[in-house]
Each structure stands twice: as structure tokens, then as C-alpha cells.
CSV table of C-alpha atoms in Angstrom, one decimal:
chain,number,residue,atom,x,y,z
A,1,UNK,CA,-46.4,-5.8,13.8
A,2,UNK,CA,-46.2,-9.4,12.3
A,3,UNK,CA,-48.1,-12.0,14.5
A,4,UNK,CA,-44.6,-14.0,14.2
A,5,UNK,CA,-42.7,-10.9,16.1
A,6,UNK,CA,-43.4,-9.7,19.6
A,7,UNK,CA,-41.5,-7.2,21.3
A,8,UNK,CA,-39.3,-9.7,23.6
A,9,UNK,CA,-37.8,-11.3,20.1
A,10,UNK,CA,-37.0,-8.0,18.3
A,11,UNK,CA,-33.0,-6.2,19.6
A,12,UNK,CA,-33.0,-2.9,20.9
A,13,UNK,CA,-32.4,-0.6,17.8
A,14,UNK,CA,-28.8,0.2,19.6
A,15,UNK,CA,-27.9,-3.4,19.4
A,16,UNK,CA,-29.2,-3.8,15.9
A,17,UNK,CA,-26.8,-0.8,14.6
A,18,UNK,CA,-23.9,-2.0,16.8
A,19,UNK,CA,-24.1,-5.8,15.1
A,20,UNK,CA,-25.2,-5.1,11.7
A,21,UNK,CA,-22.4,-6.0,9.5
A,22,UNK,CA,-21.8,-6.4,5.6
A,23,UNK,CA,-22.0,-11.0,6.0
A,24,UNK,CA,-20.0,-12.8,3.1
A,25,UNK,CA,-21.4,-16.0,3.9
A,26,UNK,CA,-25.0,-17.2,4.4
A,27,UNK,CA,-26.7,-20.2,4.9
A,28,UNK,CA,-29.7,-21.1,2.5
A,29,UNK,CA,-32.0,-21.0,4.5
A,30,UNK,CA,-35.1,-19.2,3.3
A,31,UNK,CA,-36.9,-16.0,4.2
A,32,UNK,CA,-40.4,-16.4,3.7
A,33,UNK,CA,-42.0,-13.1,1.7
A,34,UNK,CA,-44.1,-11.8,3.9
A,35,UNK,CA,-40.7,-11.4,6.5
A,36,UNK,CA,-39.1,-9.5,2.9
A,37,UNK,CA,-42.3,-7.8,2.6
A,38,UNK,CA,-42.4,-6.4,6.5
A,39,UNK,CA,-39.0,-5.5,5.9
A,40,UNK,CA,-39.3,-3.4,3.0
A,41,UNK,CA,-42.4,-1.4,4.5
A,42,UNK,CA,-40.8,-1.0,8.1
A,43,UNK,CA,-37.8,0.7,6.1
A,44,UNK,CA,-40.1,3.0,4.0
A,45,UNK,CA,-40.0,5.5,7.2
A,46,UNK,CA,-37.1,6.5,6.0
A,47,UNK,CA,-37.0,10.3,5.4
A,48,UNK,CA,-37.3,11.7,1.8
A,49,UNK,CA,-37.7,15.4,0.2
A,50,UNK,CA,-41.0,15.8,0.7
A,51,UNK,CA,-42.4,13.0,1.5
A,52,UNK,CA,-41.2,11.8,-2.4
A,53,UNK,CA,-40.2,8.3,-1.2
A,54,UNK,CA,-38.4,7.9,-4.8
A,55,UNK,CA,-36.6,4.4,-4.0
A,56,UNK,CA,-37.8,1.3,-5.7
A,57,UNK,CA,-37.0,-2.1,-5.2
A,58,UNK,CA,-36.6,-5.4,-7.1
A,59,UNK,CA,-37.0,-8.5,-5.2
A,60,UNK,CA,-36.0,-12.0,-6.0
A,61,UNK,CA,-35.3,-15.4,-4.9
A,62,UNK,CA,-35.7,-19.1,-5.4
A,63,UNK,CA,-35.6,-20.1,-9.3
A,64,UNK,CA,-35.7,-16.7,-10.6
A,65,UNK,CA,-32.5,-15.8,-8.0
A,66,UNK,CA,-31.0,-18.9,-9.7
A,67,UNK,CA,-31.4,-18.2,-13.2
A,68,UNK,CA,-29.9,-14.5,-12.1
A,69,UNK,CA,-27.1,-15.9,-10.5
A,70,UNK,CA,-26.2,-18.4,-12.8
A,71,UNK,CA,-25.5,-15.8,-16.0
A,72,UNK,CA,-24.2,-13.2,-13.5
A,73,UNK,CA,-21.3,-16.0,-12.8
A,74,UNK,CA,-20.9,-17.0,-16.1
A,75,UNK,CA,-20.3,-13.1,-17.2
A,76,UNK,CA,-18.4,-12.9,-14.6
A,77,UNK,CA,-15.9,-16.0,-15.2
A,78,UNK,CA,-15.8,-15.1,-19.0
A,79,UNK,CA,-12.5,-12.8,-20.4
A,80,UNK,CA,-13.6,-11.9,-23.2
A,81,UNK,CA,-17.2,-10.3,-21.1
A,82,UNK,CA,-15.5,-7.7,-19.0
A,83,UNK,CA,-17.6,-5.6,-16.9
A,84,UNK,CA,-20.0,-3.1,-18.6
A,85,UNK,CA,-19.4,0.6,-18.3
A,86,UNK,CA,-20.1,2.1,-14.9
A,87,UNK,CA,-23.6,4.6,-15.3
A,88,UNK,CA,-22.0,6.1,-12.1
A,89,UNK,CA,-18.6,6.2,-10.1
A,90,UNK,CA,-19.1,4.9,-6.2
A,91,UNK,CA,-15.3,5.6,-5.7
A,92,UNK,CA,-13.0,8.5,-6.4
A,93,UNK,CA,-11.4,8.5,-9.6
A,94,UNK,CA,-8.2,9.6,-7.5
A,95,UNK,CA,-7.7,7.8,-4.2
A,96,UNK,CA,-5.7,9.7,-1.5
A,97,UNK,CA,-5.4,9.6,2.5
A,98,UNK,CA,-6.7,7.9,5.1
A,99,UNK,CA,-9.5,6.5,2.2
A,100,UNK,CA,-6.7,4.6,0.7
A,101,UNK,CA,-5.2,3.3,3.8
A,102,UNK,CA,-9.1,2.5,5.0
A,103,UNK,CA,-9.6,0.4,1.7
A,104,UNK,CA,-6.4,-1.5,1.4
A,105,UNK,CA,-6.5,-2.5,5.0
A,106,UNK,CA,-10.4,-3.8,4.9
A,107,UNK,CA,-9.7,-5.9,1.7
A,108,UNK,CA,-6.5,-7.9,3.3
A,109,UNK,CA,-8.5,-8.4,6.4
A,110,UNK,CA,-11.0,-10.1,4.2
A,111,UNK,CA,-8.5,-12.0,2.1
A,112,UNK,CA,-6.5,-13.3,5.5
A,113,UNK,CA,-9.2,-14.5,6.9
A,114,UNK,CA,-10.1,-16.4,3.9
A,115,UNK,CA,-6.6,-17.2,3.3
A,116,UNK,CA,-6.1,-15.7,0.3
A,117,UNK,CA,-2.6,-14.0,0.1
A,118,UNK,CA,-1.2,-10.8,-1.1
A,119,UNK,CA,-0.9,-11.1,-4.9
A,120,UNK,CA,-3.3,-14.6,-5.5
A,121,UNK,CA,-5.3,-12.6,-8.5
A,122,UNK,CA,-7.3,-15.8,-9.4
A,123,UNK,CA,-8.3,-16.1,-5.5
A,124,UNK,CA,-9.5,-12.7,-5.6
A,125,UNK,CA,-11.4,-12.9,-8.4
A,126,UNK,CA,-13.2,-15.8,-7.1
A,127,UNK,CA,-14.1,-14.3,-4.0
A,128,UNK,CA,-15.3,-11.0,-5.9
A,129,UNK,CA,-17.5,-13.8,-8.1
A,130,UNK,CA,-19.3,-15.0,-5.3
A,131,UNK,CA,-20.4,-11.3,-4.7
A,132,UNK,CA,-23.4,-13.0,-7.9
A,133,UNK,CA,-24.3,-15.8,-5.5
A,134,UNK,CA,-25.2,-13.5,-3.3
A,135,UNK,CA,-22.8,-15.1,-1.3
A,136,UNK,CA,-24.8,-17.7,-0.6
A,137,UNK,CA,-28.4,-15.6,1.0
A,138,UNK,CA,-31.3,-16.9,-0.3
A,139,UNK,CA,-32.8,-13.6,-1.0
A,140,UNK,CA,-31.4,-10.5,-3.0
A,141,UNK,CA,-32.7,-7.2,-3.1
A,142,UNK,CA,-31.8,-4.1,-6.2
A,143,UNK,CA,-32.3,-0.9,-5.3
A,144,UNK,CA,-33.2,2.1,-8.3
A,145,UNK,CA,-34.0,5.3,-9.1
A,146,UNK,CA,-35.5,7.0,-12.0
A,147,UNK,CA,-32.9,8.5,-13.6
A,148,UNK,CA,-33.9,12.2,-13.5
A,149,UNK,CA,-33.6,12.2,-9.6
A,150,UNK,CA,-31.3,14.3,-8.6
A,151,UNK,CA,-29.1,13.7,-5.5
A,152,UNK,CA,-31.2,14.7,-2.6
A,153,UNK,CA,-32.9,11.4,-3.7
A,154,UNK,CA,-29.6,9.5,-3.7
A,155,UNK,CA,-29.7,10.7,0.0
A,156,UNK,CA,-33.0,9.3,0.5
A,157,UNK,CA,-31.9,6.1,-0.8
A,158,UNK,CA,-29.1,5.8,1.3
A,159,UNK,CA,-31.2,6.3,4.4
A,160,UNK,CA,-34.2,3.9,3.1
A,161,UNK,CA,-31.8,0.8,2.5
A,162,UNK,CA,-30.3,1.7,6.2
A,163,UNK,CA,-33.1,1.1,7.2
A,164,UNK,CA,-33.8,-2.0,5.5
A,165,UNK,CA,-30.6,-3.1,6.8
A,166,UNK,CA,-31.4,-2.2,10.3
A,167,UNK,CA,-34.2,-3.5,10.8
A,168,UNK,CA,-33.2,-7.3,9.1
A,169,UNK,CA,-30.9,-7.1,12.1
A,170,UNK,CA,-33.5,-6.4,14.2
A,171,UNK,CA,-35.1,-10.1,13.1
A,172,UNK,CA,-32.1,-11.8,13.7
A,173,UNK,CA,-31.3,-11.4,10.0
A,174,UNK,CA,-28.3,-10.2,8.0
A,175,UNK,CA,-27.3,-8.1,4.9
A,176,UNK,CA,-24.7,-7.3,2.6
A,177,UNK,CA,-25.3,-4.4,0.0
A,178,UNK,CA,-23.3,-5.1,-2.8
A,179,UNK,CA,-22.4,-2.6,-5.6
A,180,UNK,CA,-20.7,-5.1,-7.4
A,181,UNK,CA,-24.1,-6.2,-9.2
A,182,UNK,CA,-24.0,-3.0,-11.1
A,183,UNK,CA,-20.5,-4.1,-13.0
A,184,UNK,CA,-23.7,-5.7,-15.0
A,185,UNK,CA,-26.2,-3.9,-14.7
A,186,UNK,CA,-27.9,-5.3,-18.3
A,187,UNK,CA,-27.7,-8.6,-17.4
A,188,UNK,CA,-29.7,-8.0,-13.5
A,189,UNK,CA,-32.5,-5.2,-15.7
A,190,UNK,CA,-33.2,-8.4,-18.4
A,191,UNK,CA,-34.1,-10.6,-15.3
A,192,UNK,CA,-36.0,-8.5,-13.4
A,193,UNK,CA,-37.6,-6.1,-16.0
A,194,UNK,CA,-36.0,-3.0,-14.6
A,195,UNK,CA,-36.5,-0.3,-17.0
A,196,UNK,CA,-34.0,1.9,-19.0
A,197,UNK,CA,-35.6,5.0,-17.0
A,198,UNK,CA,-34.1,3.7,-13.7
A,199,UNK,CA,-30.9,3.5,-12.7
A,200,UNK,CA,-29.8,0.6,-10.7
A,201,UNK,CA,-27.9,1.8,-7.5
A,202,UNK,CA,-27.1,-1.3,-5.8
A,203,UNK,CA,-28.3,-5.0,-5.0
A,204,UNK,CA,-28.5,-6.4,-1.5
A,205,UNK,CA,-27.9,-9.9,0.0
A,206,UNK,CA,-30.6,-10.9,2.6
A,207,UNK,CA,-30.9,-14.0,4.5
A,208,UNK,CA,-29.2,-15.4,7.8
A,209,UNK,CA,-25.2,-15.5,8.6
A,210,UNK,CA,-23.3,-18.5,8.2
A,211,UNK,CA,-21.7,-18.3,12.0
A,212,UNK,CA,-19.1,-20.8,10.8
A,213,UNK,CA,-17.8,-18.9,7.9
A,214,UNK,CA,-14.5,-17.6,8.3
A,215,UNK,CA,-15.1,-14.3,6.8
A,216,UNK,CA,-17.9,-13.2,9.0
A,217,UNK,CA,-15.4,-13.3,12.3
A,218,UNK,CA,-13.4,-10.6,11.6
A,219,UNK,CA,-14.4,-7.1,12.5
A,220,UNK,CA,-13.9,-3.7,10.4
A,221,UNK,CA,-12.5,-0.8,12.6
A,222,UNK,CA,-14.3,2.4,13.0
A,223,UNK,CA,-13.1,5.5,13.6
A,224,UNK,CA,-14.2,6.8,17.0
A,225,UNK,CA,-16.6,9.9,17.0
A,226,UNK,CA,-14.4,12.7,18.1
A,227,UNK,CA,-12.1,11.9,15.2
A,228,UNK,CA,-14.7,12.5,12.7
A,229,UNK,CA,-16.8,15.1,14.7
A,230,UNK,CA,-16.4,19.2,15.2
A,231,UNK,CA,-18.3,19.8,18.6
A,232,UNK,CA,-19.5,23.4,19.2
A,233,UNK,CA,-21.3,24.9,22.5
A,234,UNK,CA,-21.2,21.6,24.5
């Protein structure tokens, strides 16, 4: 463990799960590399297929985060840019029931707390912009694959940037993974060198919650075990 870290400053992993949260608001206040670094090795526990360990990941902060940021806005704020074709589809091409009902009412919890109302398109779209701020975090992680990975490695993915997630929590920290970066994907694999053999799955704001922030006090609802849970034998 880090000299920083002793076990009296670290949560339970129970409370680190129960208080993670996707934050829309950090402060700027930095995370040094080596905390990034501890992070990213404590998550690569995670399980994989054999050991494969096929997730990669693309760090980046200060000016580089800027320069990243700043052409990831101005994409985002142009009309005549729009968003680049998707290289995969996170969301049904169909929505029915209760995944419908789940998204709408997350998103107007989100705008009301912000005050945004129903209908306020240019609101919205500001809000989804500051998804290439990172929303503020001084740190943001991308998260790839090689492209001939098949899912069993999407799996392991999922699981390793849990982990990540987890244990920034565990430091007091907070995350938001954010699929919205891939809407332009071009634009992040220019800055950061990523390869035409990977795929870019997701980025990832890092950095510590902005307590004051509107948008970080409300709570998403979770749908207790037993409704999502077949028990057998017990």
C-alpha cells in the first residue's frame, strides 16, 4: 500500500459500493499520478478469461486534458459537426419497459435538480456538453479494447473499471464513467494516440466531488434485490 494510505483512512469496501456514485460536478483539485497510478493497478485484480487482462487505459490531465477538452467542446457546440457514427450501440435500438421508465425518470431528476425544465433543448445540450469537461475533474481516464476481442473481454472490462471506480471511492475520491466521449471518438484517438486497432469503450472522470453542486444531492433509485433476483434452495 501507498505510504500516503493506512488502513484507518481507507472505507470499508461495503461503504465504498454503497456511496459510489456517477458525480456531475468536481472541484479542480488535482490528483497527483502516483494516486492514478495506485488506482489503476489496485483495479487490475479484476477477473479476466484467463488471466488475459485485455483492458487498456489512456490517462490524461493538466494541459494535455485542456487541449482535449477544449476541441471536444468546440465539436460539440458546432451544428454543422454532429456526432460521429457510433462503432457500437450501449442502448437498445428499441426501448421498452421498465428501461424506458428507468431512463426518463433518472434524466428529469438530473435536469430538476439543475433546474433545467421539461422541453429547455438548449439547457440540455449544455449540460450534455459539460460531459467534455469532464465535468469539471481534473483527471480523465479512456478505457479500450483491441478490436478483435470478443465479449467475454467486454465483461472483463466492465469488471476492471468497477473496480477502478471502487476503489477511488475507497480514497475518498469520485467517478463518473462517461460514454458520451465516444460520440467522438476521432477527436479523443488524435490526442491521445489511441490506435485504429482499439476500440474506445468509454472515458472516465476522476477527481474529488464538488459537495456544493446541486446535481450531486440527488440520489438514483435502485431496485431492491428480490425484485431482480430468482432464489433457489435457500
Amino acid at each position: 500500500m501507498h505510504d500516503g494510505w493506512t488502513d484507518g483512512s481507507l472505507m470499508s469496501a461495503v461503504e465504498a459500493v454503497r456511496t459510489r456514485r456517477s458525480v456531475r460536478a468536481f472541484t479542480r483539485q488535482p490528483v497527483p499520478r502516483e494516486t492514478v497510478e495506485f488506482i489503476l493497478a489496485l483495479a487490475a485484480r479484476a477477473p479476466s478469461g484467463s488471466n488475459i487482462q485485455p483492458w487498456k487505459v489512456y490517462a490524461v490531465a493538466g494541459a494535455a486534458r485542456a487541449a482535449l477538452s477544449a476541441e471536444l467542446l468546440a465539436a460539440h457546440a458546432d451544428p454543422a459537426r454532429p456526432a460521429e457514427p457510433p462503432e457500437y450501440h450501449y442502448y437498445p435500438t428499441a426501448w421498452r419497459e421498465p428501461y424506458l421508465a428507468r431512463r426518463r425518470k433518472v434524466g428529469w431528476d438530473l435536469y430538476g435538480a439543475l433546474g433545467i425544465a421539461k422541453g429547455d433543448k438548449a439547457a440540455m445540450a449544455r449540460q450534455h456538453g459539460r460531459n467534455y469537461d469532464f465535468f469539471g475533474a481534473p483527471v480523465g481516464l479512456f478505457f479500450t479494447l483491441d478490436r478483435d476481442m470478443e465479449r467475454g473481454s467486454w465483461l472483463d472490462l466492465g469488471m476492471f473499471m468497477q473496480n477502478v471506480m471502487i476503489t477511488a471511492r475507497g480514497l475518498g475520491l469520485d467517478t463518473c464513467p462517461q460514454q458520451a466521449f465516444c460520440n467522438h471518438h476521432r477527436i479523443v484517438r488524435r490526442h491521445l494516440g489511441i490506435p485504429d486497432t482499439e476500440i474506445l469503450v468509454s472515458g472516465m472522470a476522476l477527481g474529488q466531488a464538488d459537495a456544493d453542486a446541486p446535481e450531486n444531492r440527488f440520489d438514483t433509485e435502485r431496485e431492491p434485490a428480490d425484485a431482480f433476483t430468482r432464489f433457489s434452495g435457500f
